Amino acid sequence: MAMGLFTLLPPLVAVLMIPTVSAGDEAALLTFKAQVVIDGSSGTLASWNSSTSFCSWEGVTCSRRRPTQVSALNLQGGGIKGALPPAIGNLTYLQTLNLSANELYGEIPASLGHLRRLETLDLSNNLFSGEFPANLSSCISMTIMVLDGNKLGGHIPAELGAMTSLEAISLSNNSFAGPIPVSLANLSHLQYLSLSGNQLDGSIPPGLGSIQSMWQLHLYNNNLSGLLPLSLYNLSSLISFQVGGNMLHGSIPTDIGNRFPSMQILSLSSNQFTGIIPSSVSNLSHLTTKVLNLRL
């Protein structure tokens, strides 16, 4: 009876012995290669073929702990053109994705939200359009997000404030409109925030002044209005504070020169501030560029 039972079973043992651990990542990379166009002069991805392990391919780094899983993909300035293939979201152990300075276009695929281990995302200086992919908030490990220099539009989603590991956000030089989400005040580890060169409107959320880790805050060249929140003057670690080119009004605190002991760049120009330039500005001894044309 036992012999008869085993003869009826399908040959699963042979199938299970096939090493499929790396197939997912290698397949995702080959799909990426097949769906983009490479500038013929760049030579990027020429090494992406079956003659060598995919972990040795140009721009690919595999994990030391999991040597058959891709942990980083860096193809900055690789002459890559086309839509970003959704298969990139299958690299589930990816921690760094840098595809900056290429000619990628279309929407950022929702599949990037599957990358729960992703820490650094740099898609800057491409041609991406469409709205900010709200499901990026699922990338709970992300510390650095750089999407500047694209054609992204719509509103910056409130869900961005749920990515509490973020230390740097750069969304500058896009076409984002609407208000700055008040939820960004939840990002207590944030050190760098650049939303400049968009079409953001409304007031600056006072809650940003509670992020004591902030050392660079760039909101210039938008359509922001209202008073400059007094809470921002409590960010004593700032070295760069740029809010020029908006429609902010009110007066500048007389003790501004005592609030920022490390300030190197201070830009309040091209707004609607009234009053006089406080004499305490002379106390900002570390200023390297004095962009203080308040146009009062």
mmCIF file of N, CA and C in Angstrom, residues 16-113:
data_model
loop_
_atom_site.group_PDB
_atom_site.id
_atom_site.type_symbol
_atom_site.label_atom_id
_atom_site.label_comp_id
_atom_site.label_asym_id
_atom_site.label_seq_id
_atom_site.Cartn_x
_atom_site.Cartn_y
_atom_site.Cartn_z
ATOM 1 N N LEU A 16 10.942 21.234 -5.598
ATOM 2 C CA LEU A 16 11.359 21.958 -4.405
ATOM 3 C C LEU A 16 12.862 22.121 -4.317
ATOM 4 N N MET A 17 13.608 21.280 -4.997
ATOM 5 C CA MET A 17 15.062 21.354 -4.935
ATOM 6 C C MET A 17 15.630 22.412 -5.869
ATOM 7 N N ILE A 18 14.794 22.974 -6.743
ATOM 8 C CA ILE A 18 15.280 24.005 -7.663
ATOM 9 C C ILE A 18 15.525 25.282 -6.879
ATOM 10 N N PRO A 19 16.703 25.891 -6.935
ATOM 11 C CA PRO A 19 17.001 27.096 -6.158
ATOM 12 C C PRO A 19 16.302 28.321 -6.752
ATOM 13 N N THR A 20 15.227 28.773 -6.113
ATOM 14 C CA THR A 20 14.434 29.893 -6.625
ATOM 15 C C THR A 20 14.588 31.141 -5.777
ATOM 16 N N VAL A 21 15.499 31.143 -4.805
ATOM 17 C CA VAL A 21 15.609 32.260 -3.874
ATOM 18 C C VAL A 21 15.890 33.564 -4.601
ATOM 19 N N SER A 22 16.804 33.547 -5.567
ATOM 20 C CA SER A 22 17.218 34.782 -6.220
ATOM 21 C C SER A 22 16.407 35.101 -7.467
ATOM 22 N N ALA A 23 15.541 34.151 -7.877
ATOM 23 C CA ALA A 23 14.842 34.335 -9.142
ATOM 24 C C ALA A 23 14.013 35.614 -9.140
ATOM 25 N N GLY A 24 13.384 35.956 -8.007
ATOM 26 C CA GLY A 24 12.534 37.128 -7.946
ATOM 27 C C GLY A 24 13.298 38.398 -8.227
ATOM 28 N N ASP A 25 14.431 38.592 -7.574
ATOM 29 C CA ASP A 25 15.203 39.806 -7.759
ATOM 30 C C ASP A 25 15.835 39.869 -9.144
ATOM 31 N N GLU A 26 16.393 38.767 -9.605
ATOM 32 C CA GLU A 26 16.993 38.759 -10.936
ATOM 33 C C GLU A 26 15.933 39.024 -12.002
ATOM 34 N N ALA A 27 14.768 38.416 -11.840
ATOM 35 C CA ALA A 27 13.683 38.620 -12.792
ATOM 36 C C ALA A 27 13.225 40.075 -12.805
ATOM 37 N N ALA A 28 13.155 40.679 -11.622
ATOM 38 C CA ALA A 28 12.739 42.081 -11.531
ATOM 39 C C ALA A 28 13.737 42.988 -12.243
ATOM 40 N N LEU A 29 15.028 42.708 -12.083
ATOM 41 C CA LEU A 29 16.055 43.514 -12.738
ATOM 42 C C LEU A 29 16.011 43.342 -14.258
ATOM 43 N N LEU A 30 15.826 42.109 -14.715
ATOM 44 C CA LEU A 30 15.772 41.873 -16.159
ATOM 45 C C LEU A 30 14.521 42.504 -16.771
ATOM 46 N N THR A 31 13.421 42.518 -16.008
ATOM 47 C CA THR A 31 12.212 43.201 -16.478
ATOM 48 C C THR A 31 12.461 44.702 -16.579
ATOM 49 N N PHE A 32 13.144 45.242 -15.603
ATOM 50 C CA PHE A 32 13.514 46.656 -15.640
ATOM 51 C C PHE A 32 14.325 46.957 -16.906
ATOM 52 N N LYS A 33 15.330 46.151 -17.161
ATOM 53 C CA LYS A 33 16.185 46.360 -18.331
ATOM 54 C C LYS A 33 15.385 46.280 -19.630
ATOM 55 N N ALA A 34 14.462 45.316 -19.689
ATOM 56 C CA ALA A 34 13.704 45.095 -20.925
ATOM 57 C C ALA A 34 12.711 46.214 -21.215
ATOM 58 N N GLN A 35 12.293 46.935 -20.172
ATOM 59 C CA GLN A 35 11.216 47.913 -20.345
ATOM 60 C C GLN A 35 11.693 49.353 -20.394
ATOM 61 N N VAL A 36 12.993 49.587 -20.316
ATOM 62 C CA VAL A 36 13.508 50.944 -20.441
ATOM 63 C C VAL A 36 14.408 51.018 -21.672
ATOM 64 N N VAL A 37 14.734 52.229 -22.060
ATOM 65 C CA VAL A 37 15.632 52.455 -23.196
ATOM 66 C C VAL A 37 16.917 53.062 -22.659
ATOM 67 N N ILE A 38 18.047 52.556 -23.108
ATOM 68 C CA ILE A 38 19.339 53.026 -22.636
ATOM 69 C C ILE A 38 20.007 53.847 -23.725
ATOM 70 N N ASP A 39 20.508 55.009 -23.340
ATOM 71 C CA ASP A 39 21.295 55.828 -24.257
ATOM 72 C C ASP A 39 22.489 55.002 -24.733
ATOM 73 N N GLY A 40 22.619 54.842 -26.027
ATOM 74 C CA GLY A 40 23.652 53.967 -26.576
ATOM 75 C C GLY A 40 25.056 54.335 -26.180
ATOM 76 N N SER A 41 25.299 55.605 -25.863
ATOM 77 C CA SER A 41 26.649 56.032 -25.515
ATOM 78 C C SER A 41 26.993 55.797 -24.059
ATOM 79 N N SER A 42 25.995 55.466 -23.238
ATOM 80 C CA SER A 42 26.261 55.365 -21.801
ATOM 81 C C SER A 42 26.832 54.006 -21.396
ATOM 82 N N GLY A 43 26.432 52.964 -22.086
ATOM 83 C CA GLY A 43 26.910 51.631 -21.726
ATOM 84 C C GLY A 43 26.280 51.076 -20.473
ATOM 85 N N THR A 44 25.353 51.821 -19.867
ATOM 86 C CA THR A 44 24.675 51.357 -18.666
ATOM 87 C C THR A 44 23.896 50.081 -18.962
ATOM 88 N N LEU A 45 23.930 49.160 -18.052
ATOM 89 C CA LEU A 45 23.232 47.871 -18.104
ATOM 90 C C LEU A 45 23.851 46.885 -19.089
ATOM 91 N N ALA A 46 24.994 47.238 -19.677
ATOM 92 C CA ALA A 46 25.650 46.298 -20.585
ATOM 93 C C ALA A 46 26.067 45.028 -19.853
ATOM 94 N N SER A 47 26.351 45.158 -18.569
ATOM 95 C CA SER A 47 26.783 43.993 -17.790
ATOM 96 C C SER A 47 25.617 43.153 -17.294
ATOM 97 N N TRP A 48 24.397 43.622 -17.538
ATOM 98 C CA TRP A 48 23.221 42.906 -17.038
ATOM 99 C C TRP A 48 22.880 41.750 -17.977
ATOM 100 N N ASN A 49 23.576 40.643 -17.811
ATOM 101 C CA ASN A 49 23.287 39.451 -18.607
ATOM 102 C C ASN A 49 23.626 38.220 -17.783
ATOM 103 N N SER A 50 23.248 37.082 -18.285
ATOM 104 C CA SER A 50 23.349 35.836 -17.533
ATOM 105 C C SER A 50 24.766 35.304 -17.391
ATOM 106 N N SER A 51 25.753 35.975 -17.978
ATOM 107 C CA SER A 51 27.124 35.475 -17.901
ATOM 108 C C SER A 51 27.740 35.698 -16.527
ATOM 109 N N THR A 52 27.150 36.580 -15.729
ATOM 110 C CA THR A 52 27.652 36.839 -14.381
ATOM 111 C C THR A 52 26.484 36.901 -13.408
ATOM 112 N N SER A 53 26.784 36.772 -12.149
ATOM 113 C CA SER A 53 25.765 36.892 -11.105
ATOM 114 C C SER A 53 25.185 38.297 -11.123
ATOM 115 N N PHE A 54 23.871 38.402 -10.936
ATOM 116 C CA PHE A 54 23.243 39.723 -10.977
ATOM 117 C C PHE A 54 23.755 40.631 -9.864
ATOM 118 N N CYS A 55 24.327 40.060 -8.832
ATOM 119 C CA CYS A 55 24.874 40.879 -7.747
ATOM 120 C C CYS A 55 26.139 41.627 -8.168
ATOM 121 N N SER A 56 26.715 41.246 -9.301
ATOM 122 C CA SER A 56 27.899 41.938 -9.817
ATOM 123 C C SER A 56 27.556 42.894 -10.953
ATOM 124 N N TRP A 57 26.286 43.006 -11.297
ATOM 125 C CA TRP A 57 25.885 43.903 -12.365
ATOM 126 C C TRP A 57 26.091 45.355 -11.966
ATOM 127 N N GLU A 58 26.322 46.195 -12.943
ATOM 128 C CA GLU A 58 26.545 47.621 -12.686
ATOM 129 C C GLU A 58 25.372 48.226 -11.926
ATOM 130 N N GLY A 59 25.692 48.923 -10.848
ATOM 131 C CA GLY A 59 24.685 49.619 -10.069
ATOM 132 C C GLY A 59 23.954 48.772 -9.056
ATOM 133 N N VAL A 60 24.209 47.472 -9.049
ATOM 134 C CA VAL A 60 23.488 46.557 -8.162
ATOM 135 C C VAL A 60 24.368 46.181 -6.977
ATOM 136 N N THR A 61 23.814 46.285 -5.794
ATOM 137 C CA THR A 61 24.487 45.823 -4.580
ATOM 138 C C THR A 61 23.566 44.846 -3.870
ATOM 139 N N CYS A 62 24.109 43.695 -3.506
ATOM 140 C CA CYS A 62 23.321 42.705 -2.782
ATOM 141 C C CYS A 62 23.641 42.745 -1.297
ATOM 142 N N SER A 63 22.683 42.300 -0.526
ATOM 143 C CA SER A 63 22.809 42.324 0.926
ATOM 144 C C SER A 63 23.883 41.357 1.407
ATOM 145 N N ARG A 64 24.630 41.765 2.415
ATOM 146 C CA ARG A 64 25.622 40.852 3.002
ATOM 147 C C ARG A 64 24.936 39.738 3.775
ATOM 148 N N ARG A 65 23.858 40.074 4.440
ATOM 149 C CA ARG A 65 23.144 39.062 5.227
ATOM 150 C C ARG A 65 22.339 38.138 4.332
ATOM 151 N N ARG A 66 21.839 38.672 3.227
ATOM 152 C CA ARG A 66 21.055 37.880 2.277
ATOM 153 C C ARG A 66 21.683 38.072 0.905
ATOM 154 N N PRO A 67 22.720 37.334 0.595
ATOM 155 C CA PRO A 67 23.530 37.583 -0.613
ATOM 156 C C PRO A 67 22.802 37.401 -1.930
ATOM 157 N N THR A 68 21.591 36.889 -1.922
ATOM 158 C CA THR A 68 20.837 36.763 -3.162
ATOM 159 C C THR A 68 19.706 37.775 -3.236
ATOM 160 N N GLN A 69 19.736 38.800 -2.357
ATOM 161 C CA GLN A 69 18.708 39.842 -2.365
ATOM 162 C C GLN A 69 19.366 41.186 -2.629
ATOM 163 N N VAL A 70 18.769 41.970 -3.531
ATOM 164 C CA VAL A 70 19.299 43.289 -3.871
ATOM 165 C C VAL A 70 18.975 44.271 -2.758
ATOM 166 N N SER A 71 19.999 44.944 -2.242
ATOM 167 C CA SER A 71 19.799 45.935 -1.187
ATOM 168 C C SER A 71 19.934 47.361 -1.704
ATOM 169 N N ALA A 72 20.602 47.554 -2.844
ATOM 170 C CA ALA A 72 20.762 48.900 -3.387
ATOM 171 C C ALA A 72 20.806 48.838 -4.911
ATOM 172 N N LEU A 73 20.168 49.839 -5.534
ATOM 173 C CA LEU A 73 20.216 49.990 -6.982
ATOM 174 C C LEU A 73 20.531 51.456 -7.263
ATOM 175 N N ASN A 74 21.728 51.697 -7.782
ATOM 176 C CA ASN A 74 22.201 53.061 -8.034
ATOM 177 C C ASN A 74 22.580 53.197 -9.500
ATOM 178 N N LEU A 75 21.686 53.849 -10.244
ATOM 179 C CA LEU A 75 21.907 54.058 -11.679
ATOM 180 C C LEU A 75 21.805 55.546 -11.996
ATOM 181 N N GLN A 76 22.346 56.350 -11.108
ATOM 182 C CA GLN A 76 22.324 57.802 -11.285
ATOM 183 C C GLN A 76 23.013 58.198 -12.589
ATOM 184 N N GLY A 77 22.353 59.045 -13.374
ATOM 185 C CA GLY A 77 22.946 59.538 -14.612
ATOM 186 C C GLY A 77 23.303 58.452 -15.600
ATOM 187 N N GLY A 78 22.469 57.421 -15.664
ATOM 188 C CA GLY A 78 22.783 56.277 -16.517
ATOM 189 C C GLY A 78 22.233 56.349 -17.920
ATOM 190 N N GLY A 79 21.650 57.493 -18.308
ATOM 191 C CA GLY A 79 21.090 57.596 -19.655
ATOM 192 C C GLY A 79 19.880 56.708 -19.860
ATOM 193 N N ILE A 80 19.095 56.517 -18.797
ATOM 194 C CA ILE A 80 17.936 55.626 -18.847
ATOM 195 C C ILE A 80 16.685 56.430 -19.195
ATOM 196 N N LYS A 81 15.938 55.945 -20.185
ATOM 197 C CA LYS A 81 14.743 56.642 -20.648
ATOM 198 C C LYS A 81 13.546 55.701 -20.583
ATOM 199 N N GLY A 82 12.366 56.286 -20.398
ATOM 200 C CA GLY A 82 11.140 55.501 -20.412
ATOM 201 C C GLY A 82 10.399 55.584 -19.099
ATOM 202 N N ALA A 83 9.309 54.838 -19.020
ATOM 203 C CA ALA A 83 8.532 54.761 -17.783
ATOM 204 C C ALA A 83 9.233 53.826 -16.801
ATOM 205 N N LEU A 84 9.129 54.143 -15.530
ATOM 206 C CA LEU A 84 9.748 53.294 -14.503
ATOM 207 C C LEU A 84 8.928 52.018 -14.358
ATOM 208 N N PRO A 85 9.507 50.852 -14.673
ATOM 209 C CA PRO A 85 8.749 49.597 -14.617
ATOM 210 C C PRO A 85 8.263 49.275 -13.202
ATOM 211 N N PRO A 86 6.999 48.902 -13.043
ATOM 212 C CA PRO A 86 6.479 48.527 -11.721
ATOM 213 C C PRO A 86 7.233 47.371 -11.075
ATOM 214 N N ALA A 87 7.935 46.577 -11.876
ATOM 215 C CA ALA A 87 8.673 45.429 -11.337
ATOM 216 C C ALA A 87 9.709 45.840 -10.312
ATOM 217 N N ILE A 88 10.081 47.113 -10.285
ATOM 218 C CA ILE A 88 11.060 47.576 -9.304
ATOM 219 C C ILE A 88 10.531 47.358 -7.887
ATOM 220 N N GLY A 89 9.202 47.318 -7.762
ATOM 221 C CA GLY A 89 8.594 47.087 -6.462
ATOM 222 C C GLY A 89 8.721 45.668 -5.965
ATOM 223 N N ASN A 90 9.256 44.762 -6.804
ATOM 224 C CA ASN A 90 9.459 43.375 -6.393
ATOM 225 C C ASN A 90 10.790 43.161 -5.679
ATOM 226 N N LEU A 91 11.625 44.211 -5.630
ATOM 227 C CA LEU A 91 12.912 44.095 -4.928
ATOM 228 C C LEU A 91 12.668 44.388 -3.447
ATOM 229 N N THR A 92 12.066 43.438 -2.768
ATOM 230 C CA THR A 92 11.495 43.690 -1.444
ATOM 231 C C THR A 92 12.525 43.943 -0.348
ATOM 232 N N TYR A 93 13.793 43.654 -0.614
ATOM 233 C CA TYR A 93 14.841 43.932 0.377
ATOM 234 C C TYR A 93 15.627 45.196 0.029
ATOM 235 N N LEU A 94 15.124 45.953 -0.925
ATOM 236 C CA LEU A 94 15.822 47.158 -1.362
ATOM 237 C C LEU A 94 15.831 48.219 -0.257
ATOM 238 N N GLN A 95 17.010 48.763 0.000
ATOM 239 C CA GLN A 95 17.156 49.823 0.991
ATOM 240 C C GLN A 95 17.499 51.168 0.356
ATOM 241 N N THR A 96 18.157 51.135 -0.810
ATOM 242 C CA THR A 96 18.526 52.361 -1.514
ATOM 243 C C THR A 96 18.136 52.248 -2.972
ATOM 244 N N LEU A 97 17.403 53.255 -3.470
ATOM 245 C CA LEU A 97 17.050 53.322 -4.881
ATOM 246 C C LEU A 97 17.391 54.715 -5.385
ATOM 247 N N ASN A 98 18.403 54.790 -6.239
ATOM 248 C CA ASN A 98 18.841 56.065 -6.811
ATOM 249 C C ASN A 98 18.807 55.970 -8.329
ATOM 250 N N LEU A 99 17.798 56.605 -8.916
ATOM 251 C CA LEU A 99 17.652 56.657 -10.366
ATOM 252 C C LEU A 99 17.655 58.106 -10.830
ATOM 253 N N SER A 100 18.328 58.956 -10.094
ATOM 254 C CA SER A 100 18.333 60.389 -10.384
ATOM 255 C C SER A 100 19.081 60.703 -11.674
ATOM 256 N N ALA A 101 18.780 61.877 -12.229
ATOM 257 C CA ALA A 101 19.470 62.400 -13.410
ATOM 258 C C ALA A 101 19.385 61.453 -14.601
ATOM 259 N N ASN A 102 18.180 60.941 -14.864
ATOM 260 C CA ASN A 102 17.907 60.166 -16.062
ATOM 261 C C ASN A 102 16.773 60.848 -16.817
ATOM 262 N N GLU A 103 16.105 60.122 -17.688
ATOM 263 C CA GLU A 103 14.977 60.674 -18.440
ATOM 264 C C GLU A 103 13.755 59.773 -18.271
ATOM 265 N N LEU A 104 13.517 59.384 -17.039
ATOM 266 C CA LEU A 104 12.349 58.571 -16.728
ATOM 267 C C LEU A 104 11.115 59.462 -16.678
ATOM 268 N N TYR A 105 10.001 58.972 -17.202
ATOM 269 C CA TYR A 105 8.803 59.801 -17.283
ATOM 270 C C TYR A 105 7.575 59.006 -16.865
ATOM 271 N N GLY A 106 6.427 59.678 -16.909
ATOM 272 C CA GLY A 106 5.189 59.038 -16.489
ATOM 273 C C GLY A 106 5.028 59.107 -14.979
ATOM 274 N N GLU A 107 4.078 58.376 -14.476
ATOM 275 C CA GLU A 107 3.820 58.383 -13.038
ATOM 276 C C GLU A 107 4.816 57.494 -12.297
ATOM 277 N N ILE A 108 5.083 57.855 -11.074
ATOM 278 C CA ILE A 108 5.886 56.992 -10.199
ATOM 279 C C ILE A 108 5.015 55.792 -9.836
ATOM 280 N N PRO A 109 5.442 54.574 -10.142
ATOM 281 C CA PRO A 109 4.555 53.413 -9.959
ATOM 282 C C PRO A 109 4.182 53.179 -8.498
ATOM 283 N N ALA A 110 2.928 52.814 -8.303
ATOM 284 C CA ALA A 110 2.424 52.548 -6.962
ATOM 285 C C ALA A 110 3.157 51.393 -6.300
ATOM 286 N N SER A 111 3.780 50.530 -7.095
ATOM 287 C CA SER A 111 4.463 49.352 -6.545
ATOM 288 C C SER A 111 5.628 49.730 -5.634
ATOM 289 N N LEU A 112 6.115 50.972 -5.713
ATOM 290 C CA LEU A 112 7.192 51.378 -4.802
ATOM 291 C C LEU A 112 6.722 51.315 -3.352
ATOM 292 N N GLY A 113 5.420 51.386 -3.155
ATOM 293 C CA GLY A 113 4.884 51.275 -1.805
ATOM 294 C C GLY A 113 5.099 49.918 -1.170
#
